PDB file of C-alpha atoms and ligand atoms in Angstrom:
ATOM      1  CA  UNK A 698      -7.332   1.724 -14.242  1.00 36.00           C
ATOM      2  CA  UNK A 699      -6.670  -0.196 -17.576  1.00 36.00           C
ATOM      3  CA  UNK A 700      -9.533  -2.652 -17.173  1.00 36.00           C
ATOM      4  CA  UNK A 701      -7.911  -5.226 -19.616  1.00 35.00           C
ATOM      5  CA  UNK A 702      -4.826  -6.178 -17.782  1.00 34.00           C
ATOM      6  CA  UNK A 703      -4.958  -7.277 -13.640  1.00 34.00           C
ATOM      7  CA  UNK A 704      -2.213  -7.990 -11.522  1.00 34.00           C
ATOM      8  CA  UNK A 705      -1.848 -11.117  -9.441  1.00 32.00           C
ATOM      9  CA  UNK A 706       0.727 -11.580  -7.183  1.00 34.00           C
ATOM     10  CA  UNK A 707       2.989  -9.509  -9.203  1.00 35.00           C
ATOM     11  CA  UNK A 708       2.061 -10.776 -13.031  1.00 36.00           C
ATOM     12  CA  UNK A 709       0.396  -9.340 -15.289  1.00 37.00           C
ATOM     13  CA  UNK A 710      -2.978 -11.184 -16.733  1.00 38.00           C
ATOM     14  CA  UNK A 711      -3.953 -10.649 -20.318  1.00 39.00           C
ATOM     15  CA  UNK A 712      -7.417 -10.803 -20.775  1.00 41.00           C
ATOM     16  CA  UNK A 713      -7.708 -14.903 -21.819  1.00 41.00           C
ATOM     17  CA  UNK A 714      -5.463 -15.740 -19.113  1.00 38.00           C
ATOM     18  CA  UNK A 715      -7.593 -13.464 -16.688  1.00 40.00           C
ATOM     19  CA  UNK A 716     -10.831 -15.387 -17.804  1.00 41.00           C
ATOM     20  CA  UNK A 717      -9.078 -18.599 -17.923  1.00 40.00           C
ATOM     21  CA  UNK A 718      -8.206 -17.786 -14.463  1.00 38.00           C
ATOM     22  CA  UNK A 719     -11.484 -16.303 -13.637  1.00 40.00           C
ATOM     23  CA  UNK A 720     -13.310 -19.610 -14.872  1.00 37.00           C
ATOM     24  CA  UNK A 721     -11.239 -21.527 -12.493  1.00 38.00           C
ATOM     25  CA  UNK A 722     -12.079 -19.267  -9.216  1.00 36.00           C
ATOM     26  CA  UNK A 723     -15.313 -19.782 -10.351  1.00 38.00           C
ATOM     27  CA  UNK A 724     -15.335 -23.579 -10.539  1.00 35.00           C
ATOM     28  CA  UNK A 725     -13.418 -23.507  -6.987  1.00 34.00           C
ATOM     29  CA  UNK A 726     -16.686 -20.986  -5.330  1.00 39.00           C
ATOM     30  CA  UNK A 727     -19.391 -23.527  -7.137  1.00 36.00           C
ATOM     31  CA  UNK A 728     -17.453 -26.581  -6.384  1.00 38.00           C
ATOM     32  CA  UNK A 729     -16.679 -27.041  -2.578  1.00 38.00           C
ATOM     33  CA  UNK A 730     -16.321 -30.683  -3.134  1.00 39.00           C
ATOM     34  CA  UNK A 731     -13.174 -29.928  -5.058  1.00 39.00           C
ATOM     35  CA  UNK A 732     -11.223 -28.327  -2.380  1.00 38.00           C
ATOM     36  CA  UNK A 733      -8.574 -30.217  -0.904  1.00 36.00           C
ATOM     37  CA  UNK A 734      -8.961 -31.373   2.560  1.00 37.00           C
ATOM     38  CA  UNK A 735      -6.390 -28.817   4.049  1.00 38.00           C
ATOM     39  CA  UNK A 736      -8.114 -26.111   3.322  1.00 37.00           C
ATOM     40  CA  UNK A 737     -11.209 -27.367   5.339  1.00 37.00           C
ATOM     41  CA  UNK A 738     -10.353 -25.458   8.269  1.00 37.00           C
ATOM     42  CA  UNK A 739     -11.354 -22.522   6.503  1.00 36.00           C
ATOM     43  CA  UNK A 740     -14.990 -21.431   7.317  1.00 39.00           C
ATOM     44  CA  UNK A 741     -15.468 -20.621   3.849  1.00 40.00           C
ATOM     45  CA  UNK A 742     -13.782 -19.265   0.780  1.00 38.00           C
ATOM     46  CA  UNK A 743     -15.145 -15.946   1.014  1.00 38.00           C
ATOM     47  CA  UNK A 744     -13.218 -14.122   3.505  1.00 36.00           C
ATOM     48  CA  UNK A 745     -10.329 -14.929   1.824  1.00 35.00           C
ATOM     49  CA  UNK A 746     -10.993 -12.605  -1.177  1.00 37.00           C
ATOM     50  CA  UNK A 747     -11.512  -8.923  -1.773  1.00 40.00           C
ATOM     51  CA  UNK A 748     -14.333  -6.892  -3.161  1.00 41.00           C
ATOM     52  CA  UNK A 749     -13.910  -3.810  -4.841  1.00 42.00           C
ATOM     53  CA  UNK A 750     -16.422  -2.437  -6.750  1.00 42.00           C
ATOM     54  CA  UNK A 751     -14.117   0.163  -9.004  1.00 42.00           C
ATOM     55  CA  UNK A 752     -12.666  -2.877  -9.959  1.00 43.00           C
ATOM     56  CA  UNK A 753     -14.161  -3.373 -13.880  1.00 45.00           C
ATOM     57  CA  UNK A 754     -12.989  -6.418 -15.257  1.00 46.00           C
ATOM     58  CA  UNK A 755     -14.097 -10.451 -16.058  1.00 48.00           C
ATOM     59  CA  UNK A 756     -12.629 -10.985 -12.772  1.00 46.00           C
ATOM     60  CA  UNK A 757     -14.520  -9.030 -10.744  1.00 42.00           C
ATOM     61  CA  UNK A 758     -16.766 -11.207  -8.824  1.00 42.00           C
ATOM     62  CA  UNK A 759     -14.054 -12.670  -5.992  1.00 43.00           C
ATOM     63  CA  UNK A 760     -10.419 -12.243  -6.267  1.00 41.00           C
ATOM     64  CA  UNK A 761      -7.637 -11.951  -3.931  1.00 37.00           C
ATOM     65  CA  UNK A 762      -6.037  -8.774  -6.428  1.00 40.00           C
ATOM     66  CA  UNK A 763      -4.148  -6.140  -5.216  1.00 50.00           C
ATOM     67  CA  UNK A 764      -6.086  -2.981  -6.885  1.00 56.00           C
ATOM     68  CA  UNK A 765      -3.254  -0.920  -7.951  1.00 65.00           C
ATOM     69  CA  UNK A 766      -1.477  -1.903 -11.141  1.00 74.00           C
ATOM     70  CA  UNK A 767       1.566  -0.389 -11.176  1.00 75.00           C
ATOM     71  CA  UNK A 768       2.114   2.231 -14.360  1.00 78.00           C
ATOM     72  CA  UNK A 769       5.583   2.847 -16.578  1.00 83.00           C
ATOM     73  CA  UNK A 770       5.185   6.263 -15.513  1.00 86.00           C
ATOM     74  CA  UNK A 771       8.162   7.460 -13.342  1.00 91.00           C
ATOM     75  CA  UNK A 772       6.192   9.024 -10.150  1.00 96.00           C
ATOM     76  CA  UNK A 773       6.826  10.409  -6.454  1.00 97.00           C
ATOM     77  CA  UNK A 774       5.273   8.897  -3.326  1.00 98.00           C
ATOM     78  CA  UNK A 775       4.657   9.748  -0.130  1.00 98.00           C
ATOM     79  CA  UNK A 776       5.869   7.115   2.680  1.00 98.00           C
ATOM     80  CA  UNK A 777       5.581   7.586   6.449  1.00 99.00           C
ATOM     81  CA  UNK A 778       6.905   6.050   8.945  1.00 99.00           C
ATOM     82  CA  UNK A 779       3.858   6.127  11.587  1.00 99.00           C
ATOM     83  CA  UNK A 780       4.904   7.050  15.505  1.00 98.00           C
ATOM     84  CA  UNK A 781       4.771   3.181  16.386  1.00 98.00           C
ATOM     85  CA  UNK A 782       7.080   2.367  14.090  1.00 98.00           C
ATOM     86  CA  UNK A 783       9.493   4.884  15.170  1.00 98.00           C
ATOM     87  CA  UNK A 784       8.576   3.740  18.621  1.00 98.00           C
ATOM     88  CA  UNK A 785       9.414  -0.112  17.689  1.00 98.00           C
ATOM     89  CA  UNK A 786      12.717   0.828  16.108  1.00 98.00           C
ATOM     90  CA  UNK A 787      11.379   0.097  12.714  1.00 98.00           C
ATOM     91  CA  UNK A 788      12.560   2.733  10.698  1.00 98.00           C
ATOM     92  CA  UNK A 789      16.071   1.002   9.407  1.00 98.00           C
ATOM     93  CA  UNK A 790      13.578  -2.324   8.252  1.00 98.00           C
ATOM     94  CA  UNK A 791      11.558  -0.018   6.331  1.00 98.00           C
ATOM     95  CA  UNK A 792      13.237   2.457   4.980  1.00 98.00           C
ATOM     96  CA  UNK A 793      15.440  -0.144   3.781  1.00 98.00           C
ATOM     97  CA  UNK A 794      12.905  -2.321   2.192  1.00 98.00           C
ATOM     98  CA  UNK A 795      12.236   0.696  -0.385  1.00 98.00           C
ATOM     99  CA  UNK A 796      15.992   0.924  -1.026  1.00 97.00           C
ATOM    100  CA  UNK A 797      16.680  -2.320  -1.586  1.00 97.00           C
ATOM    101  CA  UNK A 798      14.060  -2.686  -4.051  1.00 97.00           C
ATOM    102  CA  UNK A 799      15.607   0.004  -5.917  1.00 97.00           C
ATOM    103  CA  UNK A 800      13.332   2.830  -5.645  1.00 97.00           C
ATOM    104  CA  UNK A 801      14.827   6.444  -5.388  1.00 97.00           C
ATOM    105  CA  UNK A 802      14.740   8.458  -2.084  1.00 98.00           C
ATOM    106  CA  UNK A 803      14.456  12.280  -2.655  1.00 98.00           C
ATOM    107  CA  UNK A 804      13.385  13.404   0.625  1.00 98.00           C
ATOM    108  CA  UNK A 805      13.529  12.518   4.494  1.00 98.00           C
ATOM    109  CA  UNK A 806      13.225  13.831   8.112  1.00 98.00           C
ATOM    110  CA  UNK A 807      11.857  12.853  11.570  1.00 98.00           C
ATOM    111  CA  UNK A 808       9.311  15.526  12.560  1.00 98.00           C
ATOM    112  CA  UNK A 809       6.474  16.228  14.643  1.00 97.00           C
ATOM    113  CA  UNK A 810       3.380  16.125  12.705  1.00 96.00           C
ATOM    114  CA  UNK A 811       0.590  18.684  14.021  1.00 98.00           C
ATOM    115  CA  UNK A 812      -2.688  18.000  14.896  1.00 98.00           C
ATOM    116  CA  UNK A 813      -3.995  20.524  11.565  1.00 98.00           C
ATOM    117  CA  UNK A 814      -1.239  18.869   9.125  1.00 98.00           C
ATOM    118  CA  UNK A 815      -2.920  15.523   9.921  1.00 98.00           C
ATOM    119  CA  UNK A 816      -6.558  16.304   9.698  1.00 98.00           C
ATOM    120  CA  UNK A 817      -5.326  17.874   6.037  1.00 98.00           C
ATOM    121  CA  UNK A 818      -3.613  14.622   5.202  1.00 98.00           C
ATOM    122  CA  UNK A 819      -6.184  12.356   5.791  1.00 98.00           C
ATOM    123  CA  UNK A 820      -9.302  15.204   5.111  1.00 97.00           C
ATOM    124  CA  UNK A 821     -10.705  11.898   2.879  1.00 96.00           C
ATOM    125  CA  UNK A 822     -11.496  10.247   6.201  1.00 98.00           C
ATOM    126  CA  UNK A 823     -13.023  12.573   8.625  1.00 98.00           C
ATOM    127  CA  UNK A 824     -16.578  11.278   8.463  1.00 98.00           C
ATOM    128  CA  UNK A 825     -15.189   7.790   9.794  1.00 98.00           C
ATOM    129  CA  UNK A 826     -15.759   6.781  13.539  1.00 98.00           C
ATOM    130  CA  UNK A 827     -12.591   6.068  13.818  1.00 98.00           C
ATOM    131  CA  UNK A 828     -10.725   9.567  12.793  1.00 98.00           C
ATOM    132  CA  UNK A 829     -10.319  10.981  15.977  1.00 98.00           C
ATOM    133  CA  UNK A 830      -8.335   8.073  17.138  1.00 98.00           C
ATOM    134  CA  UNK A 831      -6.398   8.034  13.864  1.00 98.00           C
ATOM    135  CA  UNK A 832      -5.729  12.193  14.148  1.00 98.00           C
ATOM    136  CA  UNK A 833      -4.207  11.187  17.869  1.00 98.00           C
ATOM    137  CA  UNK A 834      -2.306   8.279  17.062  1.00 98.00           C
ATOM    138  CA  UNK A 835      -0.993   9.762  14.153  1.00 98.00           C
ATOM    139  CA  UNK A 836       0.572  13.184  16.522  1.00 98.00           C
ATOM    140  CA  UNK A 837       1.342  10.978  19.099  1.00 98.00           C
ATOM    141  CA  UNK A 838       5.019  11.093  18.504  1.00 98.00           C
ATOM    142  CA  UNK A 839       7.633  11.867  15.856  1.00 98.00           C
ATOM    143  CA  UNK A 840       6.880  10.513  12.523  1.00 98.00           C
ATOM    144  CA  UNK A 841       9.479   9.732   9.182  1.00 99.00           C
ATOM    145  CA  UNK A 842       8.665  11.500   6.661  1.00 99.00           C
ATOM    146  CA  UNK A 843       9.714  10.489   2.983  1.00 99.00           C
ATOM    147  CA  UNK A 844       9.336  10.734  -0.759  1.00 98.00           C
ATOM    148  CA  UNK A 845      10.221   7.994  -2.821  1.00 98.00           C
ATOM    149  CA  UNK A 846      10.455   8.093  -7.016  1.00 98.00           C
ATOM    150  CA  UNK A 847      10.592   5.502  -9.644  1.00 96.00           C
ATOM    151  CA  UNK A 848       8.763   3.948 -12.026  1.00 94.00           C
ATOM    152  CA  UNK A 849       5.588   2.727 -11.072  1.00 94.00           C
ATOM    153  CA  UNK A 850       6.584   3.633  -7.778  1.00 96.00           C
ATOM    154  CA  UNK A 851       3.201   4.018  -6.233  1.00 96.00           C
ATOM    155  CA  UNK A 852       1.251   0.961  -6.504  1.00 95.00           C
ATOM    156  CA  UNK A 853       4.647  -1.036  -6.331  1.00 96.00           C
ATOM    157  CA  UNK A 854       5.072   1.074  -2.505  1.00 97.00           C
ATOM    158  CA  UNK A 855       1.407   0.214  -1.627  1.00 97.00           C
ATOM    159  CA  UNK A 856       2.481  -3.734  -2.356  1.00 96.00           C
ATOM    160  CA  UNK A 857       5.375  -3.608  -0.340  1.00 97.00           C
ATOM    161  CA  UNK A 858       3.489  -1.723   2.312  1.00 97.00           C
ATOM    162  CA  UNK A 859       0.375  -4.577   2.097  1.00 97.00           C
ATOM    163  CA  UNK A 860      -3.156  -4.065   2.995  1.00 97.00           C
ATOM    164  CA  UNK A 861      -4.702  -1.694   5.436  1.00 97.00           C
ATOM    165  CA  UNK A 862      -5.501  -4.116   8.148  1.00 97.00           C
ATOM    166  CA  UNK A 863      -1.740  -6.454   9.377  1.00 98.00           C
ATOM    167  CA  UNK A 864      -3.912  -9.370   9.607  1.00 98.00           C
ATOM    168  CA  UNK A 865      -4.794  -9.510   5.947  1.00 97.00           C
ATOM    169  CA  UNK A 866      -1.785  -7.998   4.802  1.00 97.00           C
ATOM    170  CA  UNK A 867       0.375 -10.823   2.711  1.00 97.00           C
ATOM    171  CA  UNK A 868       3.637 -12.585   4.755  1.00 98.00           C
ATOM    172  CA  UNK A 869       6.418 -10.523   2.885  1.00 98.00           C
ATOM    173  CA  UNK A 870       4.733  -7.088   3.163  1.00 98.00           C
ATOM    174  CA  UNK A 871       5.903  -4.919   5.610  1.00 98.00           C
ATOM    175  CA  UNK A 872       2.530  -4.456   7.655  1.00 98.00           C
ATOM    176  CA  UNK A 873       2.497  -8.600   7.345  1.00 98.00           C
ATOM    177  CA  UNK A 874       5.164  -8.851   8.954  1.00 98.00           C
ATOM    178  CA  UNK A 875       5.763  -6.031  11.547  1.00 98.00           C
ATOM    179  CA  UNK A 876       2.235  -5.123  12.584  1.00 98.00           C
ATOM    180  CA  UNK A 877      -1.222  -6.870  14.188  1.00 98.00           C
ATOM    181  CA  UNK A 878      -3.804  -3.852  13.794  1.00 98.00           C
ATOM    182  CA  UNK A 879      -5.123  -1.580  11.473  1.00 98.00           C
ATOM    183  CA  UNK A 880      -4.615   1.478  13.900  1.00 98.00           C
ATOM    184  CA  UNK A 881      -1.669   0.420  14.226  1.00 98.00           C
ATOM    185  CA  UNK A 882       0.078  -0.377  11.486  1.00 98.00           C
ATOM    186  CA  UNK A 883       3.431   1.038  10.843  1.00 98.00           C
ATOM    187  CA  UNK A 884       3.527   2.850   7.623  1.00 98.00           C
ATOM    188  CA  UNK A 885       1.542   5.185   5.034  1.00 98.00           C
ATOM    189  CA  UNK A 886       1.927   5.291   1.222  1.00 98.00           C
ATOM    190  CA  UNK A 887       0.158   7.306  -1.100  1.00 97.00           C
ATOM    191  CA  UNK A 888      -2.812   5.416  -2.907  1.00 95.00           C
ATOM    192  CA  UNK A 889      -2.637   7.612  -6.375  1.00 94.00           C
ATOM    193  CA  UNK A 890       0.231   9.814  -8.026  1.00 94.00           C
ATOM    194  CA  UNK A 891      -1.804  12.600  -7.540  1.00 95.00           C
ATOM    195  CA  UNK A 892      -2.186  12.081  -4.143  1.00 96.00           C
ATOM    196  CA  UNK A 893       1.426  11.379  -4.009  1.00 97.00           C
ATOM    197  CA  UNK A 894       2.355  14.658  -5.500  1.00 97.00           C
ATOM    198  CA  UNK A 895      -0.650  16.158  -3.240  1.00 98.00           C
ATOM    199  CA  UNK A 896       1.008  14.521   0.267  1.00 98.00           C
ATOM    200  CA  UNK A 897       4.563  15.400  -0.960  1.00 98.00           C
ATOM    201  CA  UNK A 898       3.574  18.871  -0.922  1.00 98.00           C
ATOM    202  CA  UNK A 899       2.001  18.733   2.015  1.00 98.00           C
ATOM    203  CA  UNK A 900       4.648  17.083   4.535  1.00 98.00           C
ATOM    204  CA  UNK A 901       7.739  19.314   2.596  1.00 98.00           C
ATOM    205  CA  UNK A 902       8.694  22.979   2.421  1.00 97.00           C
ATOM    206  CA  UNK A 903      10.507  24.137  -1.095  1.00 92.00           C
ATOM    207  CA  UNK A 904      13.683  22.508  -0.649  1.00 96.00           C
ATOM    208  CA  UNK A 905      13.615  19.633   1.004  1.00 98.00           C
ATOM    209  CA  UNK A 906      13.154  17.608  -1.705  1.00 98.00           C
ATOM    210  CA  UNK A 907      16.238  16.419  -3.757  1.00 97.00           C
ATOM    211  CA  UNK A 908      17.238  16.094  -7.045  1.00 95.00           C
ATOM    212  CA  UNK A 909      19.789  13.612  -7.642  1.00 96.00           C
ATOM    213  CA  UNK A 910      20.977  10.513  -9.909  1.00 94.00           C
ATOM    214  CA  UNK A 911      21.850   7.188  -8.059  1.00 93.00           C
ATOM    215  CA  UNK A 912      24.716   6.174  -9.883  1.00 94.00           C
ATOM    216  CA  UNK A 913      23.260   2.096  -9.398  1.00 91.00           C
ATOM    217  CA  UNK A 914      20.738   3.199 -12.038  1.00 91.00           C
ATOM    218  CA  UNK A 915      22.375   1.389 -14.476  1.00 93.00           C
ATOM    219  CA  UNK A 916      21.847  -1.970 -12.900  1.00 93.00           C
ATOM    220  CA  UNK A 917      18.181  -1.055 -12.108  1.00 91.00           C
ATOM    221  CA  UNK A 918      16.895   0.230 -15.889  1.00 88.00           C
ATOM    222  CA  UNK A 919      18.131  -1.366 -19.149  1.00 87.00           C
TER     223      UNK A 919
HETATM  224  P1  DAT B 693      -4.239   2.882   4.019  1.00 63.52           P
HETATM  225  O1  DAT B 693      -3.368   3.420   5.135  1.00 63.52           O
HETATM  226  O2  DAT B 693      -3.974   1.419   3.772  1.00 63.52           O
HETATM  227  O3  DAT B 693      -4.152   3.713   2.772  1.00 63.52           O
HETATM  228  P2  DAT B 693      -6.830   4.114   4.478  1.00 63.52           P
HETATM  229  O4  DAT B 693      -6.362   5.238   3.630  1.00 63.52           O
HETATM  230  O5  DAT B 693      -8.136   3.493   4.176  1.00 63.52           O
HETATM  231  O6  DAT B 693      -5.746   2.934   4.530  1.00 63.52           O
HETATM  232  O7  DAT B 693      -6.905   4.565   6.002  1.00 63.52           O
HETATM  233  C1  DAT B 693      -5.879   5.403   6.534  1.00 63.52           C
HETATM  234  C2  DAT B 693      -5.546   4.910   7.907  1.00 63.52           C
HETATM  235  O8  DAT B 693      -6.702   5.041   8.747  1.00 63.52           O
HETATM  236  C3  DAT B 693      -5.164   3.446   7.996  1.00 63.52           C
HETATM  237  O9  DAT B 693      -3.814   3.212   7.680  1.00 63.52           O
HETATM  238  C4  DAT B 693      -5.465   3.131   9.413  1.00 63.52           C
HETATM  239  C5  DAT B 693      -6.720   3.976   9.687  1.00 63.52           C
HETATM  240  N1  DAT B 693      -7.934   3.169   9.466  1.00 63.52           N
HETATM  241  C6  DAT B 693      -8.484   2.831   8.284  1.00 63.52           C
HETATM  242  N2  DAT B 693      -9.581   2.080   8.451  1.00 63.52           N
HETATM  243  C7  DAT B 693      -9.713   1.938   9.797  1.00 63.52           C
HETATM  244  C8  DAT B 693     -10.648   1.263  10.637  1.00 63.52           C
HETATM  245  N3  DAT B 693     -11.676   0.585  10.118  1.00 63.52           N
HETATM  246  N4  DAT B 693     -10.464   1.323  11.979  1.00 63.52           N
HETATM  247  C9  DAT B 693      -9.437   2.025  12.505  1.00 63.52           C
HETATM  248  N5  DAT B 693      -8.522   2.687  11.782  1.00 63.52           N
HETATM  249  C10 DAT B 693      -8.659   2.643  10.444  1.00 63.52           C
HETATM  250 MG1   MG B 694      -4.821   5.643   2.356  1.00 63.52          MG
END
């Protein structure tokens, strides 16, 4: 990650704004007396912020940052629609919160995910408690399957997707606004563009993945 530029809430920080920023958060975590009365409900600050410790920059010690910074690269994603979403009849909503931002659909299908494909998919999180629940849910019924490409495509998917658990995940974001719990919650997208590339792969046979040019590109890219 290109430590000297973070993304909040869609902008991008140069460095003095960053620390500028930075000083602020820092004045609001030393200062309790300065926070308004409405926010007094809140326990604390704290649990309203992330932690990541891969996360190098003057901000680091507690802000609410999506990790990802999206890249000028043009890249491929992989986005599934999880069997509770297809359950819900949530595949139209999502599917058509990717086009209508403007990103580039190159492949699609409902299938039934085996038990093997989804061990391979997520092979990151077998030590975890929870992957034996997460193998089942995940083969519990027919999933949709897509790849997406544009620039910047794969942090921009995993901020219109929001975070892992509903209840943190941002009003606007499609596990904000369609889903309550983390093992449940709607929708995967790939968290690198190798892994994107990697899970593309993985979910497609030769073939099933299309080459084609939108003929809106023109009002998308200057
Ligand atoms: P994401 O799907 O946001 O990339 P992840 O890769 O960390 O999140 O985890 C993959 C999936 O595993 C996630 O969408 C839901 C499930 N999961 C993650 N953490 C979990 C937990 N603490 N309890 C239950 N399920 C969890
Ligand atoms: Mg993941």
């Amino acid at each position: 990650m290109d430590s000297g530029v973070a993304v909040f809430g869609g902008a991008t920080l140069t460095p003095s704004v960053s620390s500028s920023l930075a000083t602020n958060v820092r004045l609001f975590h030393l200062s309790p007396h300065r926070r308004t009365s409405h926010l007094a409900a809140f326990r604390s600050t704290s649990h309203l912020f992330t932690h990541s410790s891969s996360f190098k920059s003057p901000l680091k010690p507690h802000i609410f940052l999506p990790h990802l910074v999206a890249s000028l690269e043009v890249e491929e994603t992989y986005i599934m629609i999880k069997p509770d979403g297809v359950q819900r009849g949530l595949v139209g909503e999502i599917i058509s919160r990717f086009e209508k931002k403007g990103f580039k659909l190159t492949a699609l299908k409902l299938f039934e995910c085996p038990k093997e494909l989804a061990e391979e998919h997520y092979k990151d999180l077998q030590s975890k408690p929870f992957f034996p629940k997460l193998i089942s849910y995940i083969t519990s019924g027919p999933v949709v399957c897509m790849a997406w490409e544009g620039v910047g495509v794969v942090a921009s998917a995993r901020k219109l997707i929001g975070a892992t658990n509903p209840l943190n995940a941002e009003p606007g974001t499609i596990r904000g606004d369609l889903a309550v719990q983390t093992g449940r919650n709607v929708v995967h997208g790939s968290d690198s563009p190798e892994n994107g590339k990697r899970e593309i792969a993985l979910w497609f046979k030769e073939g099933e993945v299309c080459e084609w040019a939108p003929i809106l590109e023109p009002w998308l890219k200057e």
